C-alpha cells in the first residue's frame, strides 16, 4: 500500500512514456543514460541513471522526465514475476523536492535504490516524514554537494552514502572518523574524476568511484606496451578461424583440449542463464549440435574479450558484453535473424582493441570478419554501423540518440527496452567474475 504522501500528478501536462505527444504538447520521452559505479578493483557495483530528453526544445518538465525514467527502469529491470534483474547491483537516481513524492519510485525495489539528494531536501521539514518513510522502506540516501553530515541526529542516521566529490583526503578522513558504532559504515562515493590517476588515488583510499561514459575507456598508458596478442588470446583466435572455415568439430575439440580452463569457461558461458539452451551442454560436439557454429563464434568472441585481464579491467569486459547485446537487440526485427550474431560481434569487437591492448586493425587482421562487420567497427557505416553508433551515444550522454534512432525508424521506447534488457542480460552472463 502506498504512503499517503505519495501522489500522482494529473495527466494533463505531458504524454505518457511511449505515446507520441500531441502537437505543441511537452514531450516526456527520452533515452536512458548512465554512469558506472566502480569499486577499487574496477568492478561494477552500481549505475547512476539519467534521462536525455528526446525533444530538448519541447521537453516536459523535470518531474515528468523523472517519472518517465522510473517507469522505464521499473518496466525493464523489475519484472513482477522475475523480480529485480540486477542482483545486488544498485541504481542511483537524482531526486528533488518535487520528484521524491512521485509514486513511480515504488516501481523499483527500495533496497536496490540510492536516492541522491541535496542537504536542502533533507532539511526540508515538509518532506521529513516522506524521507523517513522512504528510509523505512529500505531506500538508501546519498548526500550530494555537502561538506559535512547533517547536525540533526535523525537526519544524519538517514544518510547511507556520501558524495565526496573528487575524493578530498581530509573530507574522507573526517567522515570516517565520525562513523558511529553499531551502524553500517557510511559509503563514500567519488563522483568527479578527470583522469585515471584520480581513480587510482581514490582506489588507494578504498573508495568507490562513478565513471561517466566519455571516460570509460582506459587511456593509451593503460594498454600493454608490446601490443601483441597473448597466448590465451591466440588460441581463441585459432578456434574462431577454424569455425569460420567450418572445420570438423573433432578438430576444434582437439585444439580446445589444449586449455582445460578455456574449455571450462566456454561451457560455463554456454550453460549460463543468458543463453537459456534448456539442456546442460557438456562438450564442444554437444554445443555444435545444440547451437551451431555461429553462436559458438559469438561466445568465443566473448572469451577473446576477456582473455587479457591485465589489459581489460572487469568493468570494460561487462561494458563490451552489454554493448554487444544492446546492438543485437536493436537490430532484432529490423534485420534478418541471421544477422543477430554479427550484430553481437560488432558491439563486442568495437572495444576489442581496449580489451586486448592491441591495435584494432591488428586484431581484425587475425580474425576474418565480414565486410559489413568491418565497416561498422572501423567507420560506423554499412548495415550494422548505425546500430553501433546509437549504442555508443546512449552509453555516453545520449546527445545524438534521438537523431540516430530516427534514422533507424526506432522509437525511444524500443531503444530503452534494448538498452536495459542488455544491462540485465550482462548481469546474468557475469563477465566481470571471469577475469
Coordinates of C-alpha atoms in Angstrom, one line a residue:
X1 CA 0.0 0.0 0.0
X2 CA 1.4 3.4 -0.9
X3 CA 2.1 6.0 1.7
X4 CA -0.4 8.9 1.7
X5 CA 2.3 11.4 0.9
X6 CA 2.9 9.9 -2.5
X7 CA 0.7 11.5 -5.2
X8 CA 0.5 11.2 -8.9
X9 CA 0.2 14.4 -10.8
X10 CA -2.9 14.8 -13.1
X11 CA -2.1 13.5 -16.6
X12 CA -2.8 16.7 -18.4
X13 CA 0.7 18.0 -18.8
X14 CA 2.6 15.6 -21.0
X15 CA 2.2 12.4 -22.9
X16 CA 2.8 9.1 -21.1
X17 CA 6.1 7.4 -22.0
X18 CA 5.8 5.5 -25.3
X19 CA 2.9 7.7 -26.5
X20 CA 3.6 10.4 -29.1
X21 CA 2.7 13.9 -27.6
X22 CA 0.1 16.0 -29.3
X23 CA 1.2 19.0 -31.3
X24 CA 2.9 21.6 -29.1
X25 CA 2.4 19.3 -26.0
X26 CA 5.6 18.9 -23.9
X27 CA 7.3 15.6 -24.6
X28 CA 8.4 13.4 -21.7
X29 CA 10.1 10.7 -23.8
X30 CA 13.8 10.3 -23.7
X31 CA 16.8 8.0 -23.6
X32 CA 18.3 6.2 -20.6
X33 CA 22.0 7.0 -20.0
X34 CA 24.1 6.1 -17.0
X35 CA 27.4 6.3 -15.2
X36 CA 29.0 3.2 -13.8
X37 CA 30.0 3.0 -10.1
X38 CA 33.3 1.1 -9.8
X39 CA 35.0 -0.3 -6.7
X40 CA 38.7 -0.2 -6.2
X41 CA 39.1 -3.4 -8.4
X42 CA 37.2 -1.7 -11.2
X43 CA 34.2 -4.0 -10.8
X44 CA 30.7 -2.6 -11.5
X45 CA 28.8 -2.0 -8.2
X46 CA 26.0 0.2 -9.5
X47 CA 24.7 2.6 -12.1
X48 CA 23.6 6.2 -11.8
X49 CA 20.7 6.6 -14.2
X50 CA 19.8 9.8 -16.1
X51 CA 17.3 10.7 -18.8
X52 CA 18.1 12.5 -22.0
X53 CA 15.0 14.2 -23.5
X54 CA 14.1 13.1 -27.0
X55 CA 13.0 16.6 -27.9
X56 CA 15.1 19.1 -25.9
X57 CA 13.3 22.1 -27.4
X58 CA 9.9 20.7 -26.4
X59 CA 10.8 18.7 -23.3
X60 CA 8.3 18.1 -20.5
X61 CA 9.2 19.4 -17.0
X62 CA 11.8 17.7 -14.8
X63 CA 9.2 15.8 -12.7
X64 CA 7.6 14.3 -15.9
X65 CA 11.0 13.3 -17.1
X66 CA 11.8 11.7 -13.7
X67 CA 8.6 9.8 -13.7
X68 CA 9.3 8.6 -17.3
X69 CA 12.8 7.4 -16.2
X70 CA 11.4 5.5 -13.2
X71 CA 8.6 3.9 -15.2
X72 CA 11.1 2.8 -17.8
X73 CA 13.6 1.3 -15.2
X74 CA 10.7 -0.4 -13.4
X75 CA 9.3 -1.9 -16.5
X76 CA 12.5 -3.4 -17.8
X77 CA 14.5 -4.1 -14.6
X78 CA 11.9 -5.1 -12.1
X79 CA 9.5 -7.6 -13.7
X80 CA 6.6 -8.5 -11.4
X81 CA 7.3 -12.2 -11.9
X82 CA 11.0 -12.4 -12.4
X83 CA 11.8 -9.7 -9.9
X84 CA 14.9 -7.4 -9.8
X85 CA 17.1 -8.1 -12.8
X86 CA 20.4 -6.7 -11.5
X87 CA 21.0 -8.9 -8.5
X88 CA 22.9 -6.9 -5.8
X89 CA 23.7 -4.0 -8.2
X90 CA 22.5 -0.6 -7.0
X91 CA 20.7 2.1 -9.0
X92 CA 21.4 5.7 -8.1
X93 CA 18.8 8.3 -9.1
X94 CA 18.8 12.1 -8.5
X95 CA 15.7 13.3 -6.8
X96 CA 14.4 16.7 -5.9
X97 CA 11.7 18.0 -3.5
X98 CA 9.2 17.7 -6.4
X99 CA 10.2 14.3 -7.7
X100 CA 10.7 12.5 -4.3
X101 CA 6.9 12.5 -3.7
X102 CA 6.0 10.8 -7.0
X103 CA 4.6 7.3 -6.8
X104 CA 6.9 6.0 -9.6
X105 CA 9.7 5.4 -7.0
X106 CA 7.6 2.5 -5.8
X107 CA 8.2 0.7 -9.1
X108 CA 11.7 -0.2 -8.0
X109 CA 12.9 -2.4 -5.1
X110 CA 13.8 0.0 -2.3
X111 CA 16.8 -2.0 -1.1
X112 CA 18.4 -1.6 -4.5
X113 CA 17.9 2.1 -5.0
X114 CA 20.0 5.0 -3.7
X115 CA 18.3 8.4 -3.8
X116 CA 20.8 11.2 -4.5
X117 CA 19.7 14.3 -2.6
X118 CA 21.0 17.7 -1.5
X119 CA 21.1 18.9 2.0
X120 CA 18.3 21.4 1.4
X121 CA 15.9 18.5 0.6
X122 CA 16.9 16.6 3.8
X123 CA 16.5 19.8 5.9
X124 CA 13.0 20.5 4.4
X125 CA 10.6 20.0 7.3
X126 CA 7.7 19.5 5.0
X127 CA 9.4 16.5 3.5
X128 CA 10.9 14.9 6.6
X129 CA 8.0 12.4 7.1
X130 CA 8.4 11.3 3.4
X131 CA 12.1 10.9 3.7
X132 CA 11.8 8.9 6.9
X133 CA 9.2 6.7 5.4
X134 CA 11.3 6.0 2.3
X135 CA 14.2 5.1 4.5
X136 CA 12.0 2.7 6.5
X137 CA 11.0 1.1 3.2
X138 CA 14.7 0.4 2.5
X139 CA 15.7 3.2 0.1
X140 CA 19.2 4.5 0.6
X141 CA 20.2 8.1 0.6
X142 CA 23.4 9.7 -0.9
X143 CA 24.0 13.2 0.3
X144 CA 25.4 15.3 -2.5
X145 CA 27.0 18.8 -2.6
X146 CA 27.7 18.9 1.2
X147 CA 30.9 19.1 3.1
X148 CA 29.6 17.5 6.3
X149 CA 26.8 15.3 7.6
X150 CA 23.7 16.9 9.0
X151 CA 23.9 18.1 12.6
X152 CA 20.4 16.7 13.2
X153 CA 20.8 13.2 14.6
X154 CA 17.7 11.8 12.9
X155 CA 18.7 13.1 9.5
X156 CA 22.3 12.0 10.0
X157 CA 21.1 8.5 10.5
X158 CA 19.3 8.6 7.1
X159 CA 22.5 9.1 5.1
X160 CA 23.9 5.8 3.8
X161 CA 26.1 7.2 1.1
X162 CA 28.1 10.5 0.8
X163 CA 29.3 12.2 -2.3
X164 CA 32.9 13.2 -1.6
X165 CA 33.3 15.0 -5.0
X166 CA 36.9 14.5 -6.1
X167 CA 37.8 12.5 -3.0
X168 CA 39.5 15.1 -0.9
X169 CA 41.5 13.1 1.7
X170 CA 40.7 15.5 4.6
X171 CA 37.0 15.2 4.0
X172 CA 37.2 11.4 3.7
X173 CA 39.2 11.0 6.9
X174 CA 36.8 13.4 8.8
X175 CA 33.7 11.4 7.6
X176 CA 35.3 8.1 8.5
X177 CA 36.2 9.5 12.0
X178 CA 32.6 10.4 12.5
X179 CA 31.4 6.8 12.0
X180 CA 29.0 5.7 14.7
X181 CA 29.4 2.4 16.5
X182 CA 26.6 -0.1 15.8
X183 CA 25.7 1.5 12.4
X184 CA 26.7 0.3 8.9
X185 CA 29.7 2.2 7.6
X186 CA 28.9 5.3 5.5
X187 CA 29.7 4.5 1.9
X188 CA 31.9 7.3 0.4
X189 CA 31.5 7.8 -3.3
X190 CA 33.8 9.8 -5.6
X191 CA 31.7 11.5 -8.3
X192 CA 34.2 13.7 -10.0
X193 CA 37.4 12.3 -11.7
X194 CA 39.1 13.7 -14.7
X195 CA 41.7 11.0 -15.4
X196 CA 42.6 7.5 -14.4
X197 CA 45.3 8.7 -12.0
X198 CA 42.5 10.2 -9.9
X199 CA 40.7 6.9 -9.9
X200 CA 43.9 5.2 -8.6
X201 CA 44.1 7.8 -5.8
X202 CA 40.5 7.1 -4.8
X203 CA 41.0 3.4 -5.0
X204 CA 44.0 3.7 -2.7
X205 CA 41.6 5.2 -0.1
X206 CA 39.2 2.2 -0.7
X207 CA 36.6 4.5 -2.2
X208 CA 34.0 3.7 -4.9
X209 CA 34.0 5.9 -8.0
X210 CA 31.5 7.0 -10.5
X211 CA 32.9 7.0 -14.0
X212 CA 30.8 8.5 -16.8
X213 CA 30.5 7.4 -20.4
X214 CA 33.2 9.5 -22.1
X215 CA 35.8 8.4 -19.6
X216 CA 35.0 4.7 -19.6
X217 CA 37.8 3.7 -21.9
X218 CA 41.3 3.4 -20.4
X219 CA 43.9 5.7 -21.8
X220 CA 46.8 4.6 -24.0
X221 CA 49.0 4.4 -21.0
X222 CA 46.8 1.6 -19.6
X223 CA 47.5 -0.7 -22.6
X224 CA 50.3 -3.3 -22.7
X225 CA 53.5 -1.8 -24.1
X226 CA 54.2 -4.5 -26.6
X227 CA 50.7 -4.5 -28.2
X228 CA 50.8 -8.3 -29.1
X229 CA 48.1 -10.9 -28.6
X230 CA 48.7 -13.0 -25.5
X231 CA 49.0 -16.8 -25.9
X232 CA 45.4 -17.4 -24.5
X233 CA 44.1 -14.8 -27.0
X234 CA 45.9 -16.5 -29.9
X235 CA 44.4 -19.9 -29.0
X236 CA 40.9 -18.4 -29.1
X237 CA 41.6 -16.7 -32.4
X238 CA 42.7 -20.0 -33.8
X239 CA 39.4 -21.6 -32.7
X240 CA 37.5 -18.7 -34.3
X241 CA 39.3 -19.2 -37.5
X242 CA 38.5 -22.9 -37.5
X243 CA 34.9 -22.2 -37.0
X244 CA 34.9 -19.7 -39.9
X245 CA 36.4 -22.4 -42.1
X246 CA 33.7 -24.8 -40.9
X247 CA 36.3 -27.4 -39.9
X248 CA 35.2 -30.6 -38.4
X249 CA 34.1 -30.3 -34.7
X250 CA 36.6 -33.1 -33.7
X251 CA 39.5 -30.9 -34.9
X252 CA 38.1 -27.9 -33.0
X253 CA 37.7 -30.1 -29.9
X254 CA 41.3 -31.3 -30.2
X255 CA 42.6 -27.6 -30.2
X256 CA 40.2 -26.7 -27.3
X257 CA 41.5 -29.6 -25.2
X258 CA 44.9 -27.9 -25.0
X259 CA 43.5 -25.5 -22.5
X260 CA 41.2 -27.0 -19.8
X261 CA 40.5 -23.6 -18.3
X262 CA 39.3 -22.3 -21.6
X263 CA 37.1 -25.3 -22.1
X264 CA 35.5 -24.8 -18.7
X265 CA 34.9 -21.1 -19.3
X266 CA 33.3 -21.7 -22.7
X267 CA 31.0 -24.3 -21.4
X268 CA 30.1 -22.1 -18.4
X269 CA 29.0 -19.3 -20.7
X270 CA 27.0 -21.7 -23.0
X271 CA 25.2 -23.0 -19.9
X272 CA 24.6 -19.6 -18.3
X273 CA 21.1 -18.2 -17.8
X274 CA 21.8 -15.7 -20.5
X275 CA 21.8 -18.5 -23.1
X276 CA 18.9 -20.5 -21.8
X277 CA 19.6 -23.5 -24.0
X278 CA 17.3 -25.6 -21.8
X279 CA 19.7 -28.5 -21.7
X280 CA 23.1 -28.6 -20.0
X281 CA 25.9 -28.8 -22.5
X282 CA 28.9 -30.9 -21.7
X283 CA 31.1 -30.9 -24.7
X284 CA 32.0 -28.9 -27.8
X285 CA 30.4 -31.5 -30.0
X286 CA 27.2 -31.2 -28.0
X287 CA 27.4 -27.4 -28.2
X288 CA 27.6 -27.5 -32.0
X289 CA 24.7 -29.9 -32.2
X290 CA 22.5 -27.7 -30.0
X291 CA 23.6 -24.3 -31.1
X292 CA 25.5 -24.4 -34.4
X293 CA 28.8 -22.8 -35.4
X294 CA 27.6 -19.1 -35.5
X295 CA 26.6 -18.9 -31.8
X296 CA 29.9 -20.6 -30.9
X297 CA 31.8 -18.0 -32.8
X298 CA 29.8 -15.4 -30.8
X299 CA 30.8 -16.9 -27.4
X300 CA 34.4 -17.3 -28.5
X301 CA 34.4 -13.5 -29.1
X302 CA 33.2 -13.1 -25.5
X303 CA 36.1 -15.2 -24.3
X304 CA 38.6 -13.3 -26.5
X305 CA 37.4 -10.1 -25.0
X306 CA 38.2 -11.5 -21.6
X307 CA 41.5 -13.2 -22.4
X308 CA 43.8 -10.5 -21.3
X309 CA 42.9 -9.5 -17.7
X310 CA 45.9 -7.1 -17.5
X311 CA 44.7 -5.0 -20.4
X312 CA 40.9 -5.1 -19.6
X313 CA 39.5 -4.4 -16.2
X314 CA 36.2 -6.1 -15.2
X315 CA 34.0 -3.1 -16.0
X316 CA 35.3 -2.9 -19.5
X317 CA 34.5 -6.6 -20.1
X318 CA 31.0 -6.1 -18.8
X319 CA 30.6 -3.0 -21.0
X320 CA 31.7 -4.9 -24.1
X321 CA 29.3 -7.8 -23.4
X322 CA 26.5 -5.3 -22.7
X323 CA 27.2 -3.3 -25.8
X324 CA 27.2 -6.5 -27.9
X325 CA 23.8 -7.5 -26.6
X326 CA 22.4 -3.9 -26.9
X327 CA 23.4 -3.7 -30.6
X328 CA 22.0 -7.2 -31.2
X329 CA 18.6 -6.4 -29.6
X330 CA 18.2 -3.1 -31.5
X331 CA 18.7 -4.9 -34.8
X332 CA 16.1 -7.6 -33.9
X333 CA 13.1 -7.3 -36.1
X334 CA 14.8 -4.8 -38.3
X335 CA 17.4 -7.0 -39.8
X336 CA 17.2 -10.8 -40.7
X337 CA 17.6 -13.2 -37.8
X338 CA 20.8 -14.4 -39.4
X339 CA 22.4 -11.1 -38.6
X340 CA 21.9 -11.4 -34.8
X341 CA 25.4 -13.0 -34.1
X342 CA 27.1 -10.4 -36.4
X343 CA 25.4 -7.6 -34.6
X344 CA 26.6 -9.0 -31.3
X345 CA 30.2 -9.4 -32.6
X346 CA 30.1 -5.8 -33.9
X347 CA 29.3 -4.5 -30.4
X348 CA 31.8 -6.7 -28.7
X349 CA 34.6 -6.0 -31.2
X350 CA 34.1 -2.3 -31.2
X351 CA 36.0 -2.4 -27.9
X352 CA 38.4 -5.3 -28.6
X353 CA 41.5 -3.1 -29.0
X354 CA 41.0 -1.7 -25.5
X355 CA 40.2 -5.1 -24.1
X356 CA 43.3 -6.7 -25.5
X357 CA 45.7 -3.8 -25.6
X358 CA 46.3 -4.4 -29.3
X359 CA 45.6 -2.1 -32.3
X360 CA 42.1 -2.7 -33.8
X361 CA 43.4 -3.4 -37.3
X362 CA 45.9 -6.0 -36.0
X363 CA 43.0 -7.9 -34.2
X364 CA 40.8 -7.6 -37.3
X365 CA 43.6 -8.9 -39.4
X366 CA 43.8 -12.1 -37.5
X367 CA 40.0 -12.7 -37.1
X368 CA 38.5 -12.6 -40.6
X369 CA 35.1 -10.9 -40.2
X370 CA 32.7 -9.9 -42.9
X371 CA 33.0 -6.6 -44.8
X372 CA 29.8 -5.4 -43.1
X373 CA 31.2 -6.0 -39.7
X374 CA 34.5 -4.3 -40.6
X375 CA 32.6 -1.2 -41.9
X376 CA 30.6 -1.0 -38.7
X377 CA 33.6 -1.4 -36.4
X378 CA 36.0 0.9 -38.2
X379 CA 33.7 3.6 -39.6
X380 CA 30.2 3.1 -38.0
X381 CA 28.9 2.5 -41.6
X382 CA 27.1 -0.2 -43.5
X383 CA 24.1 -2.2 -42.4
X384 CA 25.4 -2.6 -38.8
X385 CA 27.2 0.7 -38.2
X386 CA 24.2 2.9 -37.3
X387 CA 23.2 0.5 -34.5
X388 CA 26.6 0.6 -33.0
X389 CA 26.7 4.4 -33.2
X390 CA 23.3 4.6 -31.4
X391 CA 24.5 2.2 -28.7
X392 CA 27.6 4.4 -28.1
X393 CA 25.5 7.5 -27.8
X394 CA 23.3 6.0 -25.2
X395 CA 26.3 4.8 -23.2
X396 CA 27.6 8.3 -23.1
X397 CA 25.3 11.3 -22.8
X398 CA 22.6 10.5 -25.3
X399 CA 23.2 13.7 -27.2
X400 CA 22.9 12.1 -30.6
X401 CA 20.5 9.3 -29.6
X402 CA 17.3 11.0 -30.9
X403 CA 18.7 11.7 -34.4
X404 CA 20.4 8.3 -34.7
X405 CA 17.2 6.5 -33.6
X406 CA 15.1 8.5 -36.0
X407 CA 17.4 7.5 -38.9
X408 CA 16.8 3.9 -38.0
X409 CA 13.0 4.4 -37.6
X410 CA 13.3 3.4 -33.9
X411 CA 11.3 4.9 -31.1
X412 CA 12.9 5.9 -27.8
X413 CA 10.9 3.1 -26.1
X414 CA 12.5 0.5 -28.4
X415 CA 16.0 1.8 -27.7
X416 CA 15.5 1.9 -24.0
X417 CA 14.0 -1.6 -23.9
X418 CA 17.0 -2.9 -25.7
X419 CA 19.4 -0.9 -23.5
X420 CA 18.0 -2.0 -20.2
X421 CA 17.4 -5.6 -21.4
X422 CA 21.1 -5.7 -22.3
X423 CA 22.0 -4.4 -18.9
X424 CA 20.1 -7.2 -17.2
X425 CA 21.4 -9.8 -19.7
X426 CA 25.0 -8.9 -19.0
X427 CA 24.3 -9.3 -15.3
X428 CA 23.2 -12.9 -15.9
X429 CA 26.2 -13.6 -18.0
X430 CA 28.5 -12.3 -15.2
X431 CA 31.6 -11.4 -17.3
X432 CA 33.3 -9.5 -14.5
X433 CA 33.7 -12.6 -12.4
X434 CA 35.5 -14.4 -15.1
X435 CA 38.5 -12.1 -15.1

